[in-house]
Tab-separated table of C-alpha atoms in Angstrom:
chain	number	residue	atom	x	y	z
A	755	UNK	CA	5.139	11.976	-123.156
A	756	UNK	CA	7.679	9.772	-125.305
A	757	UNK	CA	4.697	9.418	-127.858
A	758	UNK	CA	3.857	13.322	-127.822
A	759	UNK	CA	7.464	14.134	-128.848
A	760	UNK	CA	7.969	11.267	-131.031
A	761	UNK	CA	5.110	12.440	-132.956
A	762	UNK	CA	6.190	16.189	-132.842
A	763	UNK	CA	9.581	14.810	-134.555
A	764	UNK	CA	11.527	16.391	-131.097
A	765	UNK	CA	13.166	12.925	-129.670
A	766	UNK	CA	14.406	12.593	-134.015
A	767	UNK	CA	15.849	16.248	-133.710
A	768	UNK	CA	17.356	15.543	-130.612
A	769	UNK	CA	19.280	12.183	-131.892
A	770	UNK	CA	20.902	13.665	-135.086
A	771	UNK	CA	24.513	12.652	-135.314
A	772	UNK	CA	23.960	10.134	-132.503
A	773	UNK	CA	24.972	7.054	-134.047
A	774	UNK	CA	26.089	3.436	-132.356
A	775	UNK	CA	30.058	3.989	-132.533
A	776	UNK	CA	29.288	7.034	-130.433
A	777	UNK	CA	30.121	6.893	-126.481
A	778	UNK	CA	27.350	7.535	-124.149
A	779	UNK	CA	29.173	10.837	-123.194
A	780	UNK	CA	29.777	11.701	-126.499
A	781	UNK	CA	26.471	11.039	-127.163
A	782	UNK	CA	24.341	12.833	-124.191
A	783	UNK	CA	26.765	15.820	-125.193
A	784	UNK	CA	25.547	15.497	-129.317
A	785	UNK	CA	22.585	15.432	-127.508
A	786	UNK	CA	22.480	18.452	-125.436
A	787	UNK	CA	24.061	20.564	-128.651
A	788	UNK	CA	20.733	19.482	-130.211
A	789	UNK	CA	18.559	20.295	-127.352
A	790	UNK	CA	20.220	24.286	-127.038
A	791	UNK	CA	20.036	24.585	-130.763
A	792	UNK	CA	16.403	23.933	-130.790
A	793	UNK	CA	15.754	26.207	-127.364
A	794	UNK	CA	17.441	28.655	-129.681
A	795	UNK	CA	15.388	28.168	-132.505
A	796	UNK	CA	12.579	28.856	-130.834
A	797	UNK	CA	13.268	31.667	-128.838
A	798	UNK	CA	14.436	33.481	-131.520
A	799	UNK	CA	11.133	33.057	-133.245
A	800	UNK	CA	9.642	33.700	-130.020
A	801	UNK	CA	11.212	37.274	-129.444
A	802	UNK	CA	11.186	38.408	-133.002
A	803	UNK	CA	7.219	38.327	-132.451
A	804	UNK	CA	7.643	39.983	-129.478
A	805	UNK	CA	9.686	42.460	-130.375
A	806	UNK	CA	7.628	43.708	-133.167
A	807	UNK	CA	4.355	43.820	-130.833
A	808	UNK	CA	5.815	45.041	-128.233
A	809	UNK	CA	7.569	48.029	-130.761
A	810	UNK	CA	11.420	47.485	-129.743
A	811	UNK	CA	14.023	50.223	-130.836
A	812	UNK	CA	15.464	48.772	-134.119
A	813	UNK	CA	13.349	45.513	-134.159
A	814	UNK	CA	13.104	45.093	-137.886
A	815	UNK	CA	17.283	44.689	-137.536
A	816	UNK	CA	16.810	42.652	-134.385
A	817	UNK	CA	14.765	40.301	-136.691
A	818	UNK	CA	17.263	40.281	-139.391
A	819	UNK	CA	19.705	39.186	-136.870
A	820	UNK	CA	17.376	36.756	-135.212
A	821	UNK	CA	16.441	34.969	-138.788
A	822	UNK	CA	19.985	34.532	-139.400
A	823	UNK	CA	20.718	33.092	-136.171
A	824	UNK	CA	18.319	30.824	-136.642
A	825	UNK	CA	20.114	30.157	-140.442
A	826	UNK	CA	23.365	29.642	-138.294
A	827	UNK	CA	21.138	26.964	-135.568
A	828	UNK	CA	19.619	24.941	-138.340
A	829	UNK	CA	23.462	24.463	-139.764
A	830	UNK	CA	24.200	23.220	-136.285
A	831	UNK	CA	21.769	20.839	-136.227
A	832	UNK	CA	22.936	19.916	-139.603
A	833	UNK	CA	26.077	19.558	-138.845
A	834	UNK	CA	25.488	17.047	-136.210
A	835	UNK	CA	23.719	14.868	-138.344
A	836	UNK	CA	26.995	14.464	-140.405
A	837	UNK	CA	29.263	14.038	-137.508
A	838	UNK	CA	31.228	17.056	-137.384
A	839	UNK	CA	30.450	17.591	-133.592
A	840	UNK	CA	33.796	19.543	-133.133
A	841	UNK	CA	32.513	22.309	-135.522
A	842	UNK	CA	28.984	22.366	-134.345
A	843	UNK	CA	29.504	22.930	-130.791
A	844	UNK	CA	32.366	26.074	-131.599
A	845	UNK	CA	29.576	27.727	-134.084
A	846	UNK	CA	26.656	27.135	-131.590
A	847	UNK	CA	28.316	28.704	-128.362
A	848	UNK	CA	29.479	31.695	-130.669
A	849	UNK	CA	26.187	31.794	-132.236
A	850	UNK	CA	23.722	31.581	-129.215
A	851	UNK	CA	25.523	35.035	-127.082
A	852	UNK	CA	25.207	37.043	-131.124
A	853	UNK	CA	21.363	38.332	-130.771
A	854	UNK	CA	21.974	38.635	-126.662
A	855	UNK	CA	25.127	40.748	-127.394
A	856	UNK	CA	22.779	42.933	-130.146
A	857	UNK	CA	19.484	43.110	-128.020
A	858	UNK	CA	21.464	45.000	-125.162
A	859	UNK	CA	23.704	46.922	-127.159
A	860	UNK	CA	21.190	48.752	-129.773
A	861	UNK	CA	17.613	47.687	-129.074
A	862	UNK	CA	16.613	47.290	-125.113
A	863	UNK	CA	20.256	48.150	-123.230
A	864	UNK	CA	19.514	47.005	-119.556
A	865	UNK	CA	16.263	47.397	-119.416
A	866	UNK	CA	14.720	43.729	-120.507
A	867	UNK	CA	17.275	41.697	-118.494
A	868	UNK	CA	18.539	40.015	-121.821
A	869	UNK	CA	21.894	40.600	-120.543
A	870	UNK	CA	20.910	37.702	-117.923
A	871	UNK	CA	21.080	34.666	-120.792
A	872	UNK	CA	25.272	35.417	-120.613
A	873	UNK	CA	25.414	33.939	-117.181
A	874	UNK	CA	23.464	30.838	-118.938
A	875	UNK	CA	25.476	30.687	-121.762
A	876	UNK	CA	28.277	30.795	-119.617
A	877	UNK	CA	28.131	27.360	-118.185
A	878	UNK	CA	26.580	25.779	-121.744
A	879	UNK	CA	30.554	24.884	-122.414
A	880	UNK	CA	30.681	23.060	-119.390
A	881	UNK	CA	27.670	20.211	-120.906
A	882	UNK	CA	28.817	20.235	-124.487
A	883	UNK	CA	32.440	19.853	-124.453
A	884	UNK	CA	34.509	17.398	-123.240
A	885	UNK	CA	37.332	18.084	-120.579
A	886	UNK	CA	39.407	17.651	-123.630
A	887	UNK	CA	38.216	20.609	-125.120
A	888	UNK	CA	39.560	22.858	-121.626
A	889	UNK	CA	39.996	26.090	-123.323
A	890	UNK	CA	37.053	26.378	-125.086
A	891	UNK	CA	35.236	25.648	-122.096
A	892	UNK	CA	37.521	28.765	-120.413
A	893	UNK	CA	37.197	30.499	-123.388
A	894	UNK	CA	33.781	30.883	-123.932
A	895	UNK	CA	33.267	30.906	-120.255
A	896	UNK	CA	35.064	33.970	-120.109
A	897	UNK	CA	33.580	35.690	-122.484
A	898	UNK	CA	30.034	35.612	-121.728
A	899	UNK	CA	31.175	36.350	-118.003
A	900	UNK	CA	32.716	39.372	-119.152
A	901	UNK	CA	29.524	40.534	-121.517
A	902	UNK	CA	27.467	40.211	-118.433
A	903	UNK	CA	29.616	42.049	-116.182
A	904	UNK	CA	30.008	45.080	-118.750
A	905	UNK	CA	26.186	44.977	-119.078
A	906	UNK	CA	25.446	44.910	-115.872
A	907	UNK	CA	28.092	47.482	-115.131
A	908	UNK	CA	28.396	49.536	-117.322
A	909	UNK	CA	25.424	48.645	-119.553
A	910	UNK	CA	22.233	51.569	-119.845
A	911	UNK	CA	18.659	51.350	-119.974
A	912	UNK	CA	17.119	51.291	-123.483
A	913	UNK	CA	15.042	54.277	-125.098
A	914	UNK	CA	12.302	53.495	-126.192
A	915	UNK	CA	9.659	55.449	-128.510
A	916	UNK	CA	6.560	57.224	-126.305
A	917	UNK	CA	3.069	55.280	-127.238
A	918	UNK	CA	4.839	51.710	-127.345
A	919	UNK	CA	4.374	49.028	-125.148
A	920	UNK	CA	7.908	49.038	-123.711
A	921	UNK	CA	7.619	52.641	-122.845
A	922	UNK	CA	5.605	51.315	-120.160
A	923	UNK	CA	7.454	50.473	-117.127
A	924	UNK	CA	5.288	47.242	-116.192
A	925	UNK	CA	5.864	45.975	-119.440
A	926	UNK	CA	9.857	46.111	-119.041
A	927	UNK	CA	9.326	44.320	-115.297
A	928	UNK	CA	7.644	41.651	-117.566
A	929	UNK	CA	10.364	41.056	-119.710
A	930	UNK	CA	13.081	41.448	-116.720
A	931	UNK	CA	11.046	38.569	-115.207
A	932	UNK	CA	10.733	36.702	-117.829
A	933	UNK	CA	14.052	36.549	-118.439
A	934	UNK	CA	15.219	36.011	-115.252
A	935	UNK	CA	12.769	32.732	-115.370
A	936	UNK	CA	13.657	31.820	-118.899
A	937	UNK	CA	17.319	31.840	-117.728
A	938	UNK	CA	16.681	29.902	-114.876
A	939	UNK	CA	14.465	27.499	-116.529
A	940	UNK	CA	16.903	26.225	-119.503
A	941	UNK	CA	19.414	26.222	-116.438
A	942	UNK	CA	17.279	23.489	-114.845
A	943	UNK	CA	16.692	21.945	-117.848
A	944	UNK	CA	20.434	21.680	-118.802
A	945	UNK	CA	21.344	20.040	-115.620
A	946	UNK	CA	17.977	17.874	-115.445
A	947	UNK	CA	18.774	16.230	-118.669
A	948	UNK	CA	22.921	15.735	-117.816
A	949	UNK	CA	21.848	14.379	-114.509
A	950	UNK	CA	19.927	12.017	-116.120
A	951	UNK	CA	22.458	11.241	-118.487
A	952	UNK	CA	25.227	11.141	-116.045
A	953	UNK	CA	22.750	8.323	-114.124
A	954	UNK	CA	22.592	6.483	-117.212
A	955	UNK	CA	26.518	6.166	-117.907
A	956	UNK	CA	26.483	5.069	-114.107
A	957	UNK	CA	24.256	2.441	-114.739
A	958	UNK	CA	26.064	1.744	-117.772
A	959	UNK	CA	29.955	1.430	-115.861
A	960	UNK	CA	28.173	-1.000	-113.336
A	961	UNK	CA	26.632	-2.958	-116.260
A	962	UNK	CA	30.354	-2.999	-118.076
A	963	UNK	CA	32.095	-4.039	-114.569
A	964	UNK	CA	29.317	-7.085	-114.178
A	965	UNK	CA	30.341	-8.234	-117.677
A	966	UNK	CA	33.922	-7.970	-117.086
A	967	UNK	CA	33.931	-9.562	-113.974
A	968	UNK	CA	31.406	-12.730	-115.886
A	969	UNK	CA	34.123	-12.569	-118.452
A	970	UNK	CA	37.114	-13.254	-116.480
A	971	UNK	CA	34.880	-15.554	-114.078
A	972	UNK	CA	34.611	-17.644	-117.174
A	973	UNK	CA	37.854	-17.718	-118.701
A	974	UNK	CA	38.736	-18.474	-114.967
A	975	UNK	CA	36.736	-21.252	-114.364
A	976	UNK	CA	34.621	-22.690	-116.992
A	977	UNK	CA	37.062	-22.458	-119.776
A	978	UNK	CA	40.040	-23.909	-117.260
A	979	UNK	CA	38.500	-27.159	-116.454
A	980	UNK	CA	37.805	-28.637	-120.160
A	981	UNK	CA	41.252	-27.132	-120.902
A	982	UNK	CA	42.956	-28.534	-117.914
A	983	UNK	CA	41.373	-31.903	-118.812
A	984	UNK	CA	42.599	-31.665	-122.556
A	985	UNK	CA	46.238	-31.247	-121.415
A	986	UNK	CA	45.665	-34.232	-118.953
A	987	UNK	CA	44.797	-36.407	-121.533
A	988	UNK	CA	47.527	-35.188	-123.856
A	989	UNK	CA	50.307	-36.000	-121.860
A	990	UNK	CA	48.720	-39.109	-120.604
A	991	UNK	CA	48.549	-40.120	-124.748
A	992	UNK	CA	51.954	-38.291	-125.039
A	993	UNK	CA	54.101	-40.202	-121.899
A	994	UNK	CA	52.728	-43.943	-122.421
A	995	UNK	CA	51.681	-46.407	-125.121
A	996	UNK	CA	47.820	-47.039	-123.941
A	997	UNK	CA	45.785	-50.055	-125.104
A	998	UNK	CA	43.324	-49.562	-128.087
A	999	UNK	CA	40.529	-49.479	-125.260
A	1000	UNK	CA	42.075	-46.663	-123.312
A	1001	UNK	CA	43.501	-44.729	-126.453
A	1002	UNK	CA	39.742	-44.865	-127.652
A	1003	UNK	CA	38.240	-43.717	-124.191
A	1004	UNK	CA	40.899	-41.134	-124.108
A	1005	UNK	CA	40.394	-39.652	-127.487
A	1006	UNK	CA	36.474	-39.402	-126.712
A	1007	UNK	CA	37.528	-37.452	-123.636
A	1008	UNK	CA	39.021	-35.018	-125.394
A	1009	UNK	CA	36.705	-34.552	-128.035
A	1010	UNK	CA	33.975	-34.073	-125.125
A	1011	UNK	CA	36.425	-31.311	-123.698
A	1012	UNK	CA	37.112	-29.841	-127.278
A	1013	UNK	CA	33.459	-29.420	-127.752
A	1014	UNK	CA	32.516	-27.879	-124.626
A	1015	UNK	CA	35.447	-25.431	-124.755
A	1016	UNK	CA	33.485	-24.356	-127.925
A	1017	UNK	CA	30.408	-24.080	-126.958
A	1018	UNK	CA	31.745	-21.941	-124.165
A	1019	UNK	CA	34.112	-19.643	-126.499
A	1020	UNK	CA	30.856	-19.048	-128.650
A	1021	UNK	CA	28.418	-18.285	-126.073
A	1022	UNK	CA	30.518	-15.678	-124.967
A	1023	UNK	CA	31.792	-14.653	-127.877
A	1024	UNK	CA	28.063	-14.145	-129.208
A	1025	UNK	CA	27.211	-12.281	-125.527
A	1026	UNK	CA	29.793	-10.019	-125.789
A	1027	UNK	CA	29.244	-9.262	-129.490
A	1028	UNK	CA	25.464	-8.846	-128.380
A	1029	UNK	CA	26.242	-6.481	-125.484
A	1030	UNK	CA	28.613	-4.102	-128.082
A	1031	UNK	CA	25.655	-3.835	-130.520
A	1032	UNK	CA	28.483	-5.645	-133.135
A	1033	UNK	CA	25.889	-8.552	-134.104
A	1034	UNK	CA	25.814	-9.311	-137.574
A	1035	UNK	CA	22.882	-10.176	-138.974
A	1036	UNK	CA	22.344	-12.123	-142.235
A	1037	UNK	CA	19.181	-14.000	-142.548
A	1038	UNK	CA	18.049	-16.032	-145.357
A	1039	UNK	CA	15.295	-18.779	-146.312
A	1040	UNK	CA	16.787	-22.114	-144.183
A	1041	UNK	CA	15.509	-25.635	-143.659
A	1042	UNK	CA	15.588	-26.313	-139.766
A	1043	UNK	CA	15.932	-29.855	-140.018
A	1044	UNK	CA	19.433	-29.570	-141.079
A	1045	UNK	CA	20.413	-26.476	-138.767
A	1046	UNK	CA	19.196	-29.242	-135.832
A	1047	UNK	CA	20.774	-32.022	-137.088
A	1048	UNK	CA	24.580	-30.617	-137.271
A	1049	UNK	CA	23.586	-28.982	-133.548
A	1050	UNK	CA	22.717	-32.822	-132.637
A	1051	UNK	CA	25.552	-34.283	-134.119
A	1052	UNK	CA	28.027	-31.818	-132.129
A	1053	UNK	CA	26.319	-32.963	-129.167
A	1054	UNK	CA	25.716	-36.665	-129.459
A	1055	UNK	CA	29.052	-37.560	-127.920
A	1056	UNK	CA	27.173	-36.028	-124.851
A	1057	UNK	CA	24.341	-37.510	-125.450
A	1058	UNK	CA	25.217	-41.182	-125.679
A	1059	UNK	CA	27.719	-40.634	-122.889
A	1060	UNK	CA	24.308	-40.250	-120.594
A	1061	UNK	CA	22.329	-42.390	-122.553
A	1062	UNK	CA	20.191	-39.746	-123.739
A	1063	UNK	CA	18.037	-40.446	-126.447
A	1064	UNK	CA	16.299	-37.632	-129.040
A	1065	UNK	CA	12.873	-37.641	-130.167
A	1066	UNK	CA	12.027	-35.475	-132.734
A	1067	UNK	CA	8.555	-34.486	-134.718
A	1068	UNK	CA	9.991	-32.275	-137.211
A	1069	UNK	CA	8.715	-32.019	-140.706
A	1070	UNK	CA	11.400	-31.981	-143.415
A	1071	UNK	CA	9.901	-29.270	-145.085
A	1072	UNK	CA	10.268	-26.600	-142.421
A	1073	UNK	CA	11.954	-23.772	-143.319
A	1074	UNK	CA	12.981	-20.620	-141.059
A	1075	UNK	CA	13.924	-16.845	-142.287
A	1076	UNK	CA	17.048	-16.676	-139.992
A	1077	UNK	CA	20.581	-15.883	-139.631
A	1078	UNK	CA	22.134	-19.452	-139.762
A	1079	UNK	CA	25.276	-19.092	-137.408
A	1080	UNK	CA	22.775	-17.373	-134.740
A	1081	UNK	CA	20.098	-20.123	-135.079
A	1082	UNK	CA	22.774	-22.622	-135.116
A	1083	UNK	CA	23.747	-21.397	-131.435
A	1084	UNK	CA	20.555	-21.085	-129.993
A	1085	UNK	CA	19.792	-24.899	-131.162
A	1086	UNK	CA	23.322	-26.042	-129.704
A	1087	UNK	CA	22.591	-24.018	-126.263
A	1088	UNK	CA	19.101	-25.754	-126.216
A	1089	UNK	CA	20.076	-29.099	-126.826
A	1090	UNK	CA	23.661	-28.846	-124.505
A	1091	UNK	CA	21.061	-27.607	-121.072
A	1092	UNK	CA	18.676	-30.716	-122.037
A	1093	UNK	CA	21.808	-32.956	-121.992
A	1094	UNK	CA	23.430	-31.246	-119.321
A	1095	UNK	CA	20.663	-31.054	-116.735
A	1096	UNK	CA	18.925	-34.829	-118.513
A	1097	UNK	CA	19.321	-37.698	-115.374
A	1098	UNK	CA	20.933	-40.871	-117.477
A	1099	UNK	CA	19.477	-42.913	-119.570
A	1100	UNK	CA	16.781	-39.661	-120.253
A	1101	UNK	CA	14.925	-38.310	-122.974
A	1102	UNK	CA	14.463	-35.070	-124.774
A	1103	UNK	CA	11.399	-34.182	-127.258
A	1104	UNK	CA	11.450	-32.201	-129.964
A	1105	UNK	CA	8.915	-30.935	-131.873
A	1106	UNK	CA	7.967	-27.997	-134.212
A	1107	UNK	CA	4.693	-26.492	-136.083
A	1108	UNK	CA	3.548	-23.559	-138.049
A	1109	UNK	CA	1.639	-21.124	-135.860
A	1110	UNK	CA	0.769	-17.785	-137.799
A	1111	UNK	CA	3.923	-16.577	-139.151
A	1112	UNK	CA	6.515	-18.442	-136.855
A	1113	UNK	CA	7.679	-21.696	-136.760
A	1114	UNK	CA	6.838	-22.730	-133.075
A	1115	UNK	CA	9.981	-25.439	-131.625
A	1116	UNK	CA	9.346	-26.694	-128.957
A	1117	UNK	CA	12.211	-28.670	-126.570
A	1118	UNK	CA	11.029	-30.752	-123.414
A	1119	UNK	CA	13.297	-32.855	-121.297
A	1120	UNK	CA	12.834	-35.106	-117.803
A	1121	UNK	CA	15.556	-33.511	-115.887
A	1122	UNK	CA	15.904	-31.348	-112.567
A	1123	UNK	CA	13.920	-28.257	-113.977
A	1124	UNK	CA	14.222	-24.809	-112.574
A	1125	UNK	CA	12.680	-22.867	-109.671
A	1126	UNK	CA	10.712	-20.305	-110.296
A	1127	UNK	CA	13.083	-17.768	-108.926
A	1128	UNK	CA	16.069	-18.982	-111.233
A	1129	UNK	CA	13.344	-19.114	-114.054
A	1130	UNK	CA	12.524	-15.741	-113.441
A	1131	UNK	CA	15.668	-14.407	-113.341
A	1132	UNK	CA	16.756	-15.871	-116.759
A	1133	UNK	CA	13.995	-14.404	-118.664
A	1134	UNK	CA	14.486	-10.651	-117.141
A	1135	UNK	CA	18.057	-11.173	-118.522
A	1136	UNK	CA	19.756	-10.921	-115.207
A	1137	UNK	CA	23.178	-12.369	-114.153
A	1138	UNK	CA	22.962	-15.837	-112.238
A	1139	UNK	CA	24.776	-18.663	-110.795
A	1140	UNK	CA	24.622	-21.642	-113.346
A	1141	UNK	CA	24.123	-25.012	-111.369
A	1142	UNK	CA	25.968	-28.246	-112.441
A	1143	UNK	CA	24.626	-30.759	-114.316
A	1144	UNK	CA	23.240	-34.256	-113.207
A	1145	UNK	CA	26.623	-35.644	-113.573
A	1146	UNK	CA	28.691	-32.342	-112.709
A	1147	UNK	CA	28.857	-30.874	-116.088
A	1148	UNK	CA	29.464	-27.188	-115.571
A	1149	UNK	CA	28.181	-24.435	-117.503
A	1150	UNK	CA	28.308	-20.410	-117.750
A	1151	UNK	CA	25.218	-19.118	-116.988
A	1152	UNK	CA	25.350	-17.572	-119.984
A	1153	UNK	CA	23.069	-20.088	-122.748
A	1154	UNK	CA	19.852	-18.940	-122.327
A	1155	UNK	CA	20.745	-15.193	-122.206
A	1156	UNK	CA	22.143	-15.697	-125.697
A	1157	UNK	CA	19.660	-17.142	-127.156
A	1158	UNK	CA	16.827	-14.602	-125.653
A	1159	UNK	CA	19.442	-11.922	-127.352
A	1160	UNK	CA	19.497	-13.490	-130.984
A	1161	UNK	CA	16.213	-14.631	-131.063
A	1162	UNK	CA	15.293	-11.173	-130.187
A	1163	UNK	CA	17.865	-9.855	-132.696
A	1164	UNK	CA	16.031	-12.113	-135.157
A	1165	UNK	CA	12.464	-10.908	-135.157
A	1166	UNK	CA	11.954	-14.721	-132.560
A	1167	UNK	CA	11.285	-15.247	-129.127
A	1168	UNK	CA	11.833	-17.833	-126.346
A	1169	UNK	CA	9.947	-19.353	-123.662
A	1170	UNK	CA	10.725	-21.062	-120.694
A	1171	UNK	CA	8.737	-23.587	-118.622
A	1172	UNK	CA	9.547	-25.527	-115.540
A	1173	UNK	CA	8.920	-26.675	-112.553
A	1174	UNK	CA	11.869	-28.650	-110.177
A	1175	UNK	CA	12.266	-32.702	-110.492
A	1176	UNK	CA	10.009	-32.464	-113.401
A	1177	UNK	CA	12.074	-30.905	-116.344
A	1178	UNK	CA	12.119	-27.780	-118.759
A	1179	UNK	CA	10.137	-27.080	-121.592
A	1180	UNK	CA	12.025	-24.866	-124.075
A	1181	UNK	CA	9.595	-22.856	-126.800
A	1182	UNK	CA	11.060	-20.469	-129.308
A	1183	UNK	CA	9.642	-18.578	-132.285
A	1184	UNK	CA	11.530	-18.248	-135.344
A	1185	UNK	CA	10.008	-16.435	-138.555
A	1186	UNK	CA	8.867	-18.328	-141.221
A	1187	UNK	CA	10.898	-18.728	-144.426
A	1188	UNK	CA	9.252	-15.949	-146.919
């Protein structure tokens, strides 16, 4: 169904003016102005058809009303696609009661039901503005009310010419009916689509409350502990004169701390900018070998702390199409989980080759691996407890999600294999340099 209306250019028409600094409110509201300005477009060529077959009183006016109303509808539409929302929405409730207000007043009176739409139109202000925007919604809810009463009323059946198709009493049921339907079905549709809307920006608040409450969970724990360490050490260094030995071991301490309080400060920097759309990316023709190497060299400190040793098979003329800073975090989040969850004394393998028009790197260590479960969860992007490494290094839980997210955002992929006491193997896809 997506397809069909993809192809038809509706879901396009829909989306004008909804752009990424838009709200999800603002935007299922942009949205819904779209949707009743097309409804409107079509209806009005609908009845102007009709009304000529069917020989209504004064239909050649009726159309000259109808064609500018659909004039007025396109300019809506328009509007919307250069963000002037505020203007669009006070034209298009105006705009949508004008042929009503003329069809019962000089053409068909009370007899087609027309008069029904006001009721409809009456609760359109409701979907399209914001609670902001009060007294337009009373306004306009007002007036249609009040056209509807007065038609209903004080409103008379319309005259129409012996020998026509609406002189004919079945034929007038027919257009009572359908209207009545009509009416009822745009009704249905309005609230069917703001349901589903309203079930999205549900889903949406829940998502935002999970990342705030990850958020604070890390700048409660994870960034705490390599902080809390750094300050240790500080005063230690500060308060006492220590040998060259323990001045040495001290100062490595705190350049372990330093880095993993960066690592963690960019992983969630990067997730959050991921999860606002605010990515910025700028790729260009890189070599990979030095990308890895500065990721290695953050890391070795690590590395030799464990005794972990690197083997690579990496040509030095690979080069990547990629955004540098991105690539450059996905490489350091690899490398820190092979190191972090490594058993001492371990080793990690890294290769890379050419496979159609990626540059296939591949990352396997001998560590504690993953369950299938955790695995699972990881590569469906959902929210899990990270475990501690082989020597209680702690992380976020938050590595691997970034670098699914930029290596998606990159035109990449990753893939995860493992299996528990027997390590992870790490593949990723990055496009070839061009």
């Amino acid at each position: 169904m997506k397809a069909f209306l993809g192809r038809l250019g509706i879901r396009w028409l829909l989306n004008l003016g909804v752009t990424d600094h838009l709200g999800l409110e603002s935007s299922v509201r942009v949205q819904l102005s779209n949707l009743i300005s097309i409804l409107g477009i079509f209806s009005n060529i609908q009845y102007s058809f009709f009304f000529a077959i069917a020989g209504a009183p004064h239909y050649q006016l009726m159309n000259v009303i109808h064609c500018f109303v659909i004039l007025v509808l396109v300019l809506v539409l328009y509007l919307n696609w250069k963000e002037r929302y505020s203007l669009s929405r006070i034209i298009l409730v105006f705009t949508i009661s004008v042929p009503l207000f003329f069809v019962s007043t000089i053409s068909f009176g009370t007899s087609g039901g027309f008069y029904y739409y006001f009721l409809m139109f009456a609760i359109v202000p409701f979907v399209i503005f914001s609670y902001e925007e009060k007294w337009w919604i009373l306004f306009v809810f007002l007036m249609n009310t009040s056209f509807y009463i007065w038609f209903e009323f004080f409103g008379h059946p319309g005259k129409f010419i012996e020998g026509t198709l609406l002189y004919q009493k079945e034929v007038q049921e027919m257009f009572r009916i359908n209207s009545v339907v009509s009416c009822l079905s745009f009704v249905a549709l309005f609230m069917f689509y703001f349901l589903r809307n309203i079930n999205r920006i549900q889903k949406e608040m829940i998502r935002t409350n999970d990342h705030k409450d990850r958020i604070f969970s890390i700048l409660a724990h994870d960034l705490k502990g390599p902080i809390g360490t750094m300050s240790t050490y500080l005063g230690y260094l500060t308060n006492s004169l220590p040998e060259r030995e323990e001045l040495i071991f001290g100062l490595k301490e705190l350049k372990k701390s330093t880095n993993q309080t960066y690592l963690i400060l960019e992983n969630l920097l990067d997730w959050v900018r991921n999860e606002t759309k605010k990515t910025q990316y700028n790729p260009a023709n890189l070599n990979l070998t030095a990308i890895l190497k500065n990721a290695m060299d953050i890391l070795s400190m690590q590395a030799t702390d464990k005794g972990i040793c690197w083997e690579t098979n990496i040509s030095e003329d690979h080069c990547i199409y990629c955004d540098e800073r991105m690539t450059a975090t996905v490489l350091r989040n690899i490398l820190s989980n092979a190191v972090k969850y490594s058993h001492p004394k371990g080793k990690v393998f890294i290769e890379a080759e050419p496979i159609s028009q990626f540059l296939e790197i591949r990352f396997q260590d001998q560590g504690v691996g993953m369950s299938v479960d955790l695995l699972e969860k990881i590569m469906e992007g959902k929210r899990f407890a990270s475990g501690f490494g082989t020597i209680g290094e702690k992380g976020t839980g938050l590595g691997l999600l970034v670098c699914i997210d930029l290596l998606r955002e990159q035109g990449g992929s990753l893939q995860a294999i493992s299996k528990l006491e027997e390590g992870t193997k790490i593949i990723i896809r990055i496009p070839l340099a061009r």
